[in-house]
PDB file of C-alpha atoms and ligand atoms in Angstrom:
ATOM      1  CA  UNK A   1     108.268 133.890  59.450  1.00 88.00           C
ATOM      2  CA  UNK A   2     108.130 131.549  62.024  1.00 93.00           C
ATOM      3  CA  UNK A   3     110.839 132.236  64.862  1.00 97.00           C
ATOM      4  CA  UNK A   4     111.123 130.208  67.681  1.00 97.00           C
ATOM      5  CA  UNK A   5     113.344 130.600  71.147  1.00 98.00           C
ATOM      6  CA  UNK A   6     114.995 127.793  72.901  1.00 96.00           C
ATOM      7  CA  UNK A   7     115.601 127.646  76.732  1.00 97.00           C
ATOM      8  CA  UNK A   8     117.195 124.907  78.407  1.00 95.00           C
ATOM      9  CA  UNK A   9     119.909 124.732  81.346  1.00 94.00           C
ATOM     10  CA  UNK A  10     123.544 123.513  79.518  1.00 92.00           C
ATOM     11  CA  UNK A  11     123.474 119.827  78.633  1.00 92.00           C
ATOM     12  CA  UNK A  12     119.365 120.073  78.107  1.00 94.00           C
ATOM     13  CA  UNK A  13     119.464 119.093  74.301  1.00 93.00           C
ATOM     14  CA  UNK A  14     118.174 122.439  72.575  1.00 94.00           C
ATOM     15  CA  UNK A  15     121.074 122.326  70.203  1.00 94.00           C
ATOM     16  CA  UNK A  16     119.762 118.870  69.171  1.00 95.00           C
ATOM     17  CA  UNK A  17     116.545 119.826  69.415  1.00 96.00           C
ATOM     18  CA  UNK A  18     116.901 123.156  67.763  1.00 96.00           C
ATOM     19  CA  UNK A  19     118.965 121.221  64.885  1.00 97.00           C
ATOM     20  CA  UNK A  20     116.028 118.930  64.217  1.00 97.00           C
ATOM     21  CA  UNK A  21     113.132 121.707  63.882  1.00 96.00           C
ATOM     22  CA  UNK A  22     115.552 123.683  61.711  1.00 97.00           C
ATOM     23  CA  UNK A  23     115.858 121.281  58.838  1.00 97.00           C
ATOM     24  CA  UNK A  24     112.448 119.948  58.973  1.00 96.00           C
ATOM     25  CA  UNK A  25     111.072 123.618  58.476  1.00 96.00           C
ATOM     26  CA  UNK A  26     113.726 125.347  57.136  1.00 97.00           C
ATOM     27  CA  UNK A  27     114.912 127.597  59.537  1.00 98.00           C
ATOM     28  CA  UNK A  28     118.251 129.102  60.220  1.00 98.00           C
ATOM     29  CA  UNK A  29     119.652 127.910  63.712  1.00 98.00           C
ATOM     30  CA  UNK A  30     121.062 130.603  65.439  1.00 98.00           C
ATOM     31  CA  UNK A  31     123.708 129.064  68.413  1.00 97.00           C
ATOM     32  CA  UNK A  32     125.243 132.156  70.238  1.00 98.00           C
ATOM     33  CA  UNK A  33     127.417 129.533  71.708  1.00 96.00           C
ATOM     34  CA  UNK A  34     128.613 128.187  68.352  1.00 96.00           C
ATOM     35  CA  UNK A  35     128.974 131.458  67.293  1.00 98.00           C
ATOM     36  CA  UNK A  36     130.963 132.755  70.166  1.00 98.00           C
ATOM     37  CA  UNK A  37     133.473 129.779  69.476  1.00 96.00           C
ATOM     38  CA  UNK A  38     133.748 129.975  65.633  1.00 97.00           C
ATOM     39  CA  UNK A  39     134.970 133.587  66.985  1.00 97.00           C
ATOM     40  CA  UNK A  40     137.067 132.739  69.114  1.00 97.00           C
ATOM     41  CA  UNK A  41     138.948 129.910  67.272  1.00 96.00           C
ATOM     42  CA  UNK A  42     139.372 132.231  64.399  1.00 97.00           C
ATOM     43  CA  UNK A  43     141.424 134.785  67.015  1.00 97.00           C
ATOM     44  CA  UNK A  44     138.615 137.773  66.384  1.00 97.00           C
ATOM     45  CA  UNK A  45     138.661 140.781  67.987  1.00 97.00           C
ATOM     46  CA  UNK A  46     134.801 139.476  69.300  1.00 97.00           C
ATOM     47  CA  UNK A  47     136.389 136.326  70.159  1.00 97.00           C
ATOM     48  CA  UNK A  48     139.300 137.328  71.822  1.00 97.00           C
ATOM     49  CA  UNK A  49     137.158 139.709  74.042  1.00 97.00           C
ATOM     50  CA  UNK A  50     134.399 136.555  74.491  1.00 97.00           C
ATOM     51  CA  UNK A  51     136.685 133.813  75.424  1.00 97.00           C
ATOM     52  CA  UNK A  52     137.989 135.697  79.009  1.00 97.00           C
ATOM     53  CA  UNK A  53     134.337 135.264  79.930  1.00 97.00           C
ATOM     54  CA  UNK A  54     133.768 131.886  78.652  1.00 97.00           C
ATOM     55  CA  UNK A  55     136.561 130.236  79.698  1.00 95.00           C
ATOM     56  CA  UNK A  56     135.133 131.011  82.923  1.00 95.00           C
ATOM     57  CA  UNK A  57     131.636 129.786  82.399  1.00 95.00           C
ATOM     58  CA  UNK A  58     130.480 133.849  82.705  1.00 97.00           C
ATOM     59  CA  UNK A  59     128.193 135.170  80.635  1.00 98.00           C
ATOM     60  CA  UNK A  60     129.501 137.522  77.921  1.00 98.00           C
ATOM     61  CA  UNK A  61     128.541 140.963  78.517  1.00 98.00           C
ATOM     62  CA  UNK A  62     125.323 141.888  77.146  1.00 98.00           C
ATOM     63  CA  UNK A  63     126.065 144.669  74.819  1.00 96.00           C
ATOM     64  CA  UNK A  64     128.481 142.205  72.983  1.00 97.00           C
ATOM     65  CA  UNK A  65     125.813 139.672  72.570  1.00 98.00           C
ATOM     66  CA  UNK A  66     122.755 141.831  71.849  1.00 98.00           C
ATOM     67  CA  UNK A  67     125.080 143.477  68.584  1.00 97.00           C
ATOM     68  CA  UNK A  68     126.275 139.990  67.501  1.00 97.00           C
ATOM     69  CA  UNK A  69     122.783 138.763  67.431  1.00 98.00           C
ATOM     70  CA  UNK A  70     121.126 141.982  65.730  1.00 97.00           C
ATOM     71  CA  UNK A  71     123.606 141.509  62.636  1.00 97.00           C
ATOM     72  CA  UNK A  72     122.594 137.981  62.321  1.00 98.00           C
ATOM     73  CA  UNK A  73     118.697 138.566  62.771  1.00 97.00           C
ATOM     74  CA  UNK A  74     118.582 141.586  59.896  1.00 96.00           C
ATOM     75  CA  UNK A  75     120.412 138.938  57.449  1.00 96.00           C
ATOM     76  CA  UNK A  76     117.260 136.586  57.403  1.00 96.00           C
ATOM     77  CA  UNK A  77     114.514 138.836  57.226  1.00 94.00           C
ATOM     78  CA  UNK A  78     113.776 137.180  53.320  1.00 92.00           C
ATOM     79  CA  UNK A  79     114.192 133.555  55.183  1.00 94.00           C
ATOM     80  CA  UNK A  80     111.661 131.090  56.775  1.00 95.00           C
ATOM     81  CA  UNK A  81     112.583 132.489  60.233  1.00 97.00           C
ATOM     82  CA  UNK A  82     114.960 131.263  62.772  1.00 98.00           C
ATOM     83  CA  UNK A  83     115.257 129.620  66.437  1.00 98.00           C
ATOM     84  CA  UNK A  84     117.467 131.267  68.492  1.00 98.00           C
ATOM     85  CA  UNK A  85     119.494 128.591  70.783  1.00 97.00           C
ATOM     86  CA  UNK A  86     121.093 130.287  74.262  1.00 97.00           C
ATOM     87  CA  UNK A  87     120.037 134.002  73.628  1.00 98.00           C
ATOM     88  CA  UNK A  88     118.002 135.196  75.068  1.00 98.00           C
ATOM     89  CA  UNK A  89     120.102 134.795  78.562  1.00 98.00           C
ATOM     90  CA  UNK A  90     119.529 137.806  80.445  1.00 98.00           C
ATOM     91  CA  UNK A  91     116.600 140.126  80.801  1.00 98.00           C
ATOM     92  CA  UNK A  92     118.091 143.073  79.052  1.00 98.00           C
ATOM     93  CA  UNK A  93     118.698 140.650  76.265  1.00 98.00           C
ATOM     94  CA  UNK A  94     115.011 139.509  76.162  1.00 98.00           C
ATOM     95  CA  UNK A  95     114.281 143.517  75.984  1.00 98.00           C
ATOM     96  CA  UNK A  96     116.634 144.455  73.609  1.00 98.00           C
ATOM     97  CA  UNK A  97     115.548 141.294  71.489  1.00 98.00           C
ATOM     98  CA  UNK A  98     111.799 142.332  71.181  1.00 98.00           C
ATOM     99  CA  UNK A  99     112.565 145.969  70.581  1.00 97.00           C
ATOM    100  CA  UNK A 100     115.267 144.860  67.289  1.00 97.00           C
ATOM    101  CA  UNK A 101     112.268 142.115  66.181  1.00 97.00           C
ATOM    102  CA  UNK A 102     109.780 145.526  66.250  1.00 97.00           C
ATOM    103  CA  UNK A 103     111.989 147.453  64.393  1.00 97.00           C
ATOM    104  CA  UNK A 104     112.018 144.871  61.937  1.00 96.00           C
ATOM    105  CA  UNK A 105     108.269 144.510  61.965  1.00 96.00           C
ATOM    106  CA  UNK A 106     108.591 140.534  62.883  1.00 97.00           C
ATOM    107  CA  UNK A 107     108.120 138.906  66.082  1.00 97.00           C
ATOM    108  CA  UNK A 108     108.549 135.300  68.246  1.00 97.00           C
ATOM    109  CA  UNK A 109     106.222 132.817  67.672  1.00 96.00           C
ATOM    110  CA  UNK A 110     106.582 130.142  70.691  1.00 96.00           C
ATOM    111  CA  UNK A 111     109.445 129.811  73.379  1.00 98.00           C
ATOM    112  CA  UNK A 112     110.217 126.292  74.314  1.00 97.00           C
ATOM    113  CA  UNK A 113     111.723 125.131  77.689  1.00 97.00           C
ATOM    114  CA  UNK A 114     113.456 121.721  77.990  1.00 97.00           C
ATOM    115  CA  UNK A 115     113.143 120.888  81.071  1.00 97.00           C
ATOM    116  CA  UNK A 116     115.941 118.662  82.471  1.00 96.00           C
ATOM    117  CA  UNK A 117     116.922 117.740  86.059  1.00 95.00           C
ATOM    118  CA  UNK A 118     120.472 118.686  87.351  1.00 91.00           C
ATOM    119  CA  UNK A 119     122.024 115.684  88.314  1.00 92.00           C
ATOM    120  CA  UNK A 120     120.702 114.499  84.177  1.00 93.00           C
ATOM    121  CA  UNK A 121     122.186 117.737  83.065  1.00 93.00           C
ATOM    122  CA  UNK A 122     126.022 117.140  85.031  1.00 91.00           C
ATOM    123  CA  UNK A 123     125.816 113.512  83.444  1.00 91.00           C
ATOM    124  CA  UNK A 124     125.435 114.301  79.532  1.00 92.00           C
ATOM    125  CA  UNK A 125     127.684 117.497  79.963  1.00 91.00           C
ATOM    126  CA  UNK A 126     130.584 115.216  81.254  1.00 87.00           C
ATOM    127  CA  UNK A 127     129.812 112.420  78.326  1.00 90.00           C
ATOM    128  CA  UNK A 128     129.451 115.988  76.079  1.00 90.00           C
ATOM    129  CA  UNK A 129     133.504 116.908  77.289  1.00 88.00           C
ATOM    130  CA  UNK A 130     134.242 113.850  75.966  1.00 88.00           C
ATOM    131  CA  UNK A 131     132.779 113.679  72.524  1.00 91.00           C
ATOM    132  CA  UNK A 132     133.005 117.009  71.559  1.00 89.00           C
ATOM    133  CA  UNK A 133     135.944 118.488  73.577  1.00 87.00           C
ATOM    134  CA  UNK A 134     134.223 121.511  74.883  1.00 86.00           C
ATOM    135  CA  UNK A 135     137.371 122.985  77.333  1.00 87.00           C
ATOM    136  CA  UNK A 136     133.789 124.382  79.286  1.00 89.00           C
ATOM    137  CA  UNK A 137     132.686 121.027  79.711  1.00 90.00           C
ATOM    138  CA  UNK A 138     135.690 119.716  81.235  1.00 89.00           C
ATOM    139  CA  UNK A 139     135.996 121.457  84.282  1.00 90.00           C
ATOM    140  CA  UNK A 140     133.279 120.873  86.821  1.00 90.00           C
ATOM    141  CA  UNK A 141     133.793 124.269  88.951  1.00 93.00           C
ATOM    142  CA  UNK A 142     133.054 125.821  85.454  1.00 93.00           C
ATOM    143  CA  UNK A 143     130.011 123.471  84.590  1.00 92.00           C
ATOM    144  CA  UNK A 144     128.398 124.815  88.207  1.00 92.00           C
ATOM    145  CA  UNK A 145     129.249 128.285  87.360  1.00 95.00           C
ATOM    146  CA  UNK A 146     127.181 128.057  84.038  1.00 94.00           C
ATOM    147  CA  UNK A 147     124.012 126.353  85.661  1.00 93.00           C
ATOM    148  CA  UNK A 148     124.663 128.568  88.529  1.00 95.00           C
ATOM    149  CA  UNK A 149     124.033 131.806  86.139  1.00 96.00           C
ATOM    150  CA  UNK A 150     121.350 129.933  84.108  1.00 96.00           C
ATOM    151  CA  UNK A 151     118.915 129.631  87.225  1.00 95.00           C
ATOM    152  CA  UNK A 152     120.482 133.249  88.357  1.00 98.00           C
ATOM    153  CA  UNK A 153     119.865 135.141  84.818  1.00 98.00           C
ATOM    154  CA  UNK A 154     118.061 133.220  82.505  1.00 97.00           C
ATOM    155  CA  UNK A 155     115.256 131.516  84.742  1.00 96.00           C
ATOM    156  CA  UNK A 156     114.004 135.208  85.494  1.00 97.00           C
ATOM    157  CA  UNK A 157     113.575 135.838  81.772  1.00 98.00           C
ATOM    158  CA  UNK A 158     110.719 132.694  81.450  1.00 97.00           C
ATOM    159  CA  UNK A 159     108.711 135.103  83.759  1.00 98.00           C
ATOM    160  CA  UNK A 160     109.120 137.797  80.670  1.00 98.00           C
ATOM    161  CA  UNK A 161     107.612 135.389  77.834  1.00 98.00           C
ATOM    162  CA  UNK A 162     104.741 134.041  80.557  1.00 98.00           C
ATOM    163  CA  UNK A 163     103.071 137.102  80.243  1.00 97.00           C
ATOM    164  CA  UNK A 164     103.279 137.128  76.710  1.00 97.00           C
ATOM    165  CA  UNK A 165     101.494 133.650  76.318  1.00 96.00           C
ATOM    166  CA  UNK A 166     104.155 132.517  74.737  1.00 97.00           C
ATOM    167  CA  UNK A 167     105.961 130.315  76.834  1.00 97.00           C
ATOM    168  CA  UNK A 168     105.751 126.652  76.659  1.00 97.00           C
ATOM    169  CA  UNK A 169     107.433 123.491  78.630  1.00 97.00           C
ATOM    170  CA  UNK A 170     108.555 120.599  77.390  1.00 96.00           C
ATOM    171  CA  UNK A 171     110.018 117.339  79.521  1.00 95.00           C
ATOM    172  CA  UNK A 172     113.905 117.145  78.414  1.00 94.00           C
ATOM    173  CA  UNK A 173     114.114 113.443  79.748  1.00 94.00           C
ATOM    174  CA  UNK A 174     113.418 110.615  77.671  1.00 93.00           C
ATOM    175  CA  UNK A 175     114.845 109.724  74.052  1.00 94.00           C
ATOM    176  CA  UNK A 176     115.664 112.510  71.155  1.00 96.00           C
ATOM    177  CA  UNK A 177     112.347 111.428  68.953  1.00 97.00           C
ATOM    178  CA  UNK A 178     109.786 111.253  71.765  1.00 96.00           C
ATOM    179  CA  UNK A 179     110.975 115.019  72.828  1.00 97.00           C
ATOM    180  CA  UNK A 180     111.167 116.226  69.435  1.00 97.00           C
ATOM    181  CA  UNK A 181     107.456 114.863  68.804  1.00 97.00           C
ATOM    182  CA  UNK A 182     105.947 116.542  71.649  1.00 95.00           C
ATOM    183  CA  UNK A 183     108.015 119.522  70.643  1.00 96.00           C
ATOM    184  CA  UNK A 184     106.166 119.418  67.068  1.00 96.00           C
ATOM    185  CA  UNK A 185     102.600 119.204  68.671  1.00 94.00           C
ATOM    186  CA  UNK A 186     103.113 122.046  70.586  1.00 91.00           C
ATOM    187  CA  UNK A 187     104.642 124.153  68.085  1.00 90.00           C
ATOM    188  CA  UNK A 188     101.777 122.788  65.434  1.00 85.00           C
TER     189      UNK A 188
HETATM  190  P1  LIG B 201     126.456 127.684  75.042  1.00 91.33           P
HETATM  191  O1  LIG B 201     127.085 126.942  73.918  1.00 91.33           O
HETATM  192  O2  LIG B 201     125.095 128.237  74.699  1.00 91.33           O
HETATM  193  O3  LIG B 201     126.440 126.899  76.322  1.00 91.33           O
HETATM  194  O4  LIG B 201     127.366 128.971  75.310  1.00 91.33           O
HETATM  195  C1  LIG B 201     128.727 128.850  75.672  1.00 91.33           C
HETATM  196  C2  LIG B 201     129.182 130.125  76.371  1.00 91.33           C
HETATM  197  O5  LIG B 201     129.045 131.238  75.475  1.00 91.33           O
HETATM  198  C3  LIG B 201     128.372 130.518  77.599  1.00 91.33           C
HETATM  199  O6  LIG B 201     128.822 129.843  78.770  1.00 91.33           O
HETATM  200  C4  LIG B 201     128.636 132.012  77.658  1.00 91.33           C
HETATM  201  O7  LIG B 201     129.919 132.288  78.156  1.00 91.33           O
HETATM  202  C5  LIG B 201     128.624 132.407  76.191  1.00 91.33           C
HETATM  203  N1  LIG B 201     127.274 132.780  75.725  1.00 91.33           N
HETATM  204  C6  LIG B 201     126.519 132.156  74.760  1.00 91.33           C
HETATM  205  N2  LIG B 201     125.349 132.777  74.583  1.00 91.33           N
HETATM  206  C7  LIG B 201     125.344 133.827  75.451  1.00 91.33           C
HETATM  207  C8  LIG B 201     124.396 134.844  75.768  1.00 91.33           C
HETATM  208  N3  LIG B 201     123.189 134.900  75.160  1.00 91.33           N
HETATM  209  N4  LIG B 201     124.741 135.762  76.703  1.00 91.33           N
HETATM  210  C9  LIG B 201     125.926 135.717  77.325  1.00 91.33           C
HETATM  211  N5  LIG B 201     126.852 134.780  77.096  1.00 91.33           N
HETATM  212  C10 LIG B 201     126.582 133.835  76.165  1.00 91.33           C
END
């Protein structure tokens, strides 16, 4: 299997990205995000619970995520593999991530960071509000809220897949096929 991780502040492009290396080697994009809204527009109990927190531009509590994510994961162990796409966020997520992938006997094969200045990421996220509607992208107290956390909680975690060699930057900036190319020669 080949499973990759995708870091990036919000607005970087790793659900474009992620998108892109998912069709061209058949793996199954896994969006917490997307999946935490598919929730809560279909009035879950998950959903319900998960929208107080992203309304907010919070993080949903870990235990929520971690269980969401497991139930996905052990549904493509016959498959390809799979790029996870704004999990892991936290720590305690990266940690509870590698001990489900050992249980499973499978395992992360690259990390990729897109890297992507702030004042680039506040630009696309308010172009983002308006193409896709996003109620998060609209407000700009929650947009600094969500960056806020991301250098806060999920910055720490590159520190966690340094030391496994596995971590790998990319330059966000610049158009959708040059990043995607440079994506492909490092994961190749
Ligand atoms: P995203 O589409 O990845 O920007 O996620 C949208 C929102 O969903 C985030 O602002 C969080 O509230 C929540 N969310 C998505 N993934 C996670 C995660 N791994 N841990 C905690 N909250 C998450």
């Amino acid at each position: 299997m080949k499973n990759l991780i995708f870091f990036g502040a919000p607005g970087a492009g790793k659900g474009t990205q992620a998108k892109k290396l998912a069709e061209k080697f058949n793996l199954k994009h896994i969006s917490t995000g997307d999946v935490l809204r598919a929730e809560t527009a279909n009035d879950t109990e998950l959903g319900v619970k998960a929208k107080v927190f992203m309304s907010k531009g919070e993080l949903v509590p870990d235990e929520i995520i971690i269980g969401m994510v497991e139930k996905i994961i052990s549904g493509l162990l016959d498959k390809n593999g799979f790029i996870l796409d704004g999990f892991p966020r936290t720590n305690p997520q990266a940690v509870a991530l590698d001990s489900m992938l050992e249980k499973y006997h499978i395992s992360i094969s690259d990390v990729l960071f897109l890297d992507v200045p702030k004042e680039e990421l506040i630009r696309r996220l308010s172009l983002r509000a308006d193409i896709e509607g996003r109620e998060d992208d609209k407000n700009s107290a929650v947009i600094e809220n969500r960056i806020k956390l991301y250098q806060q909680k999920t910055k720490p975690v590159f520190e966690y897949y340094s030391n496994q060699n596995k971590f790998r930057k990319i330059t966000g900036v610049g158009n959708i096929d040059e990043i995607f190319n440079n994506i492909l020669t490092i994961i190749n």
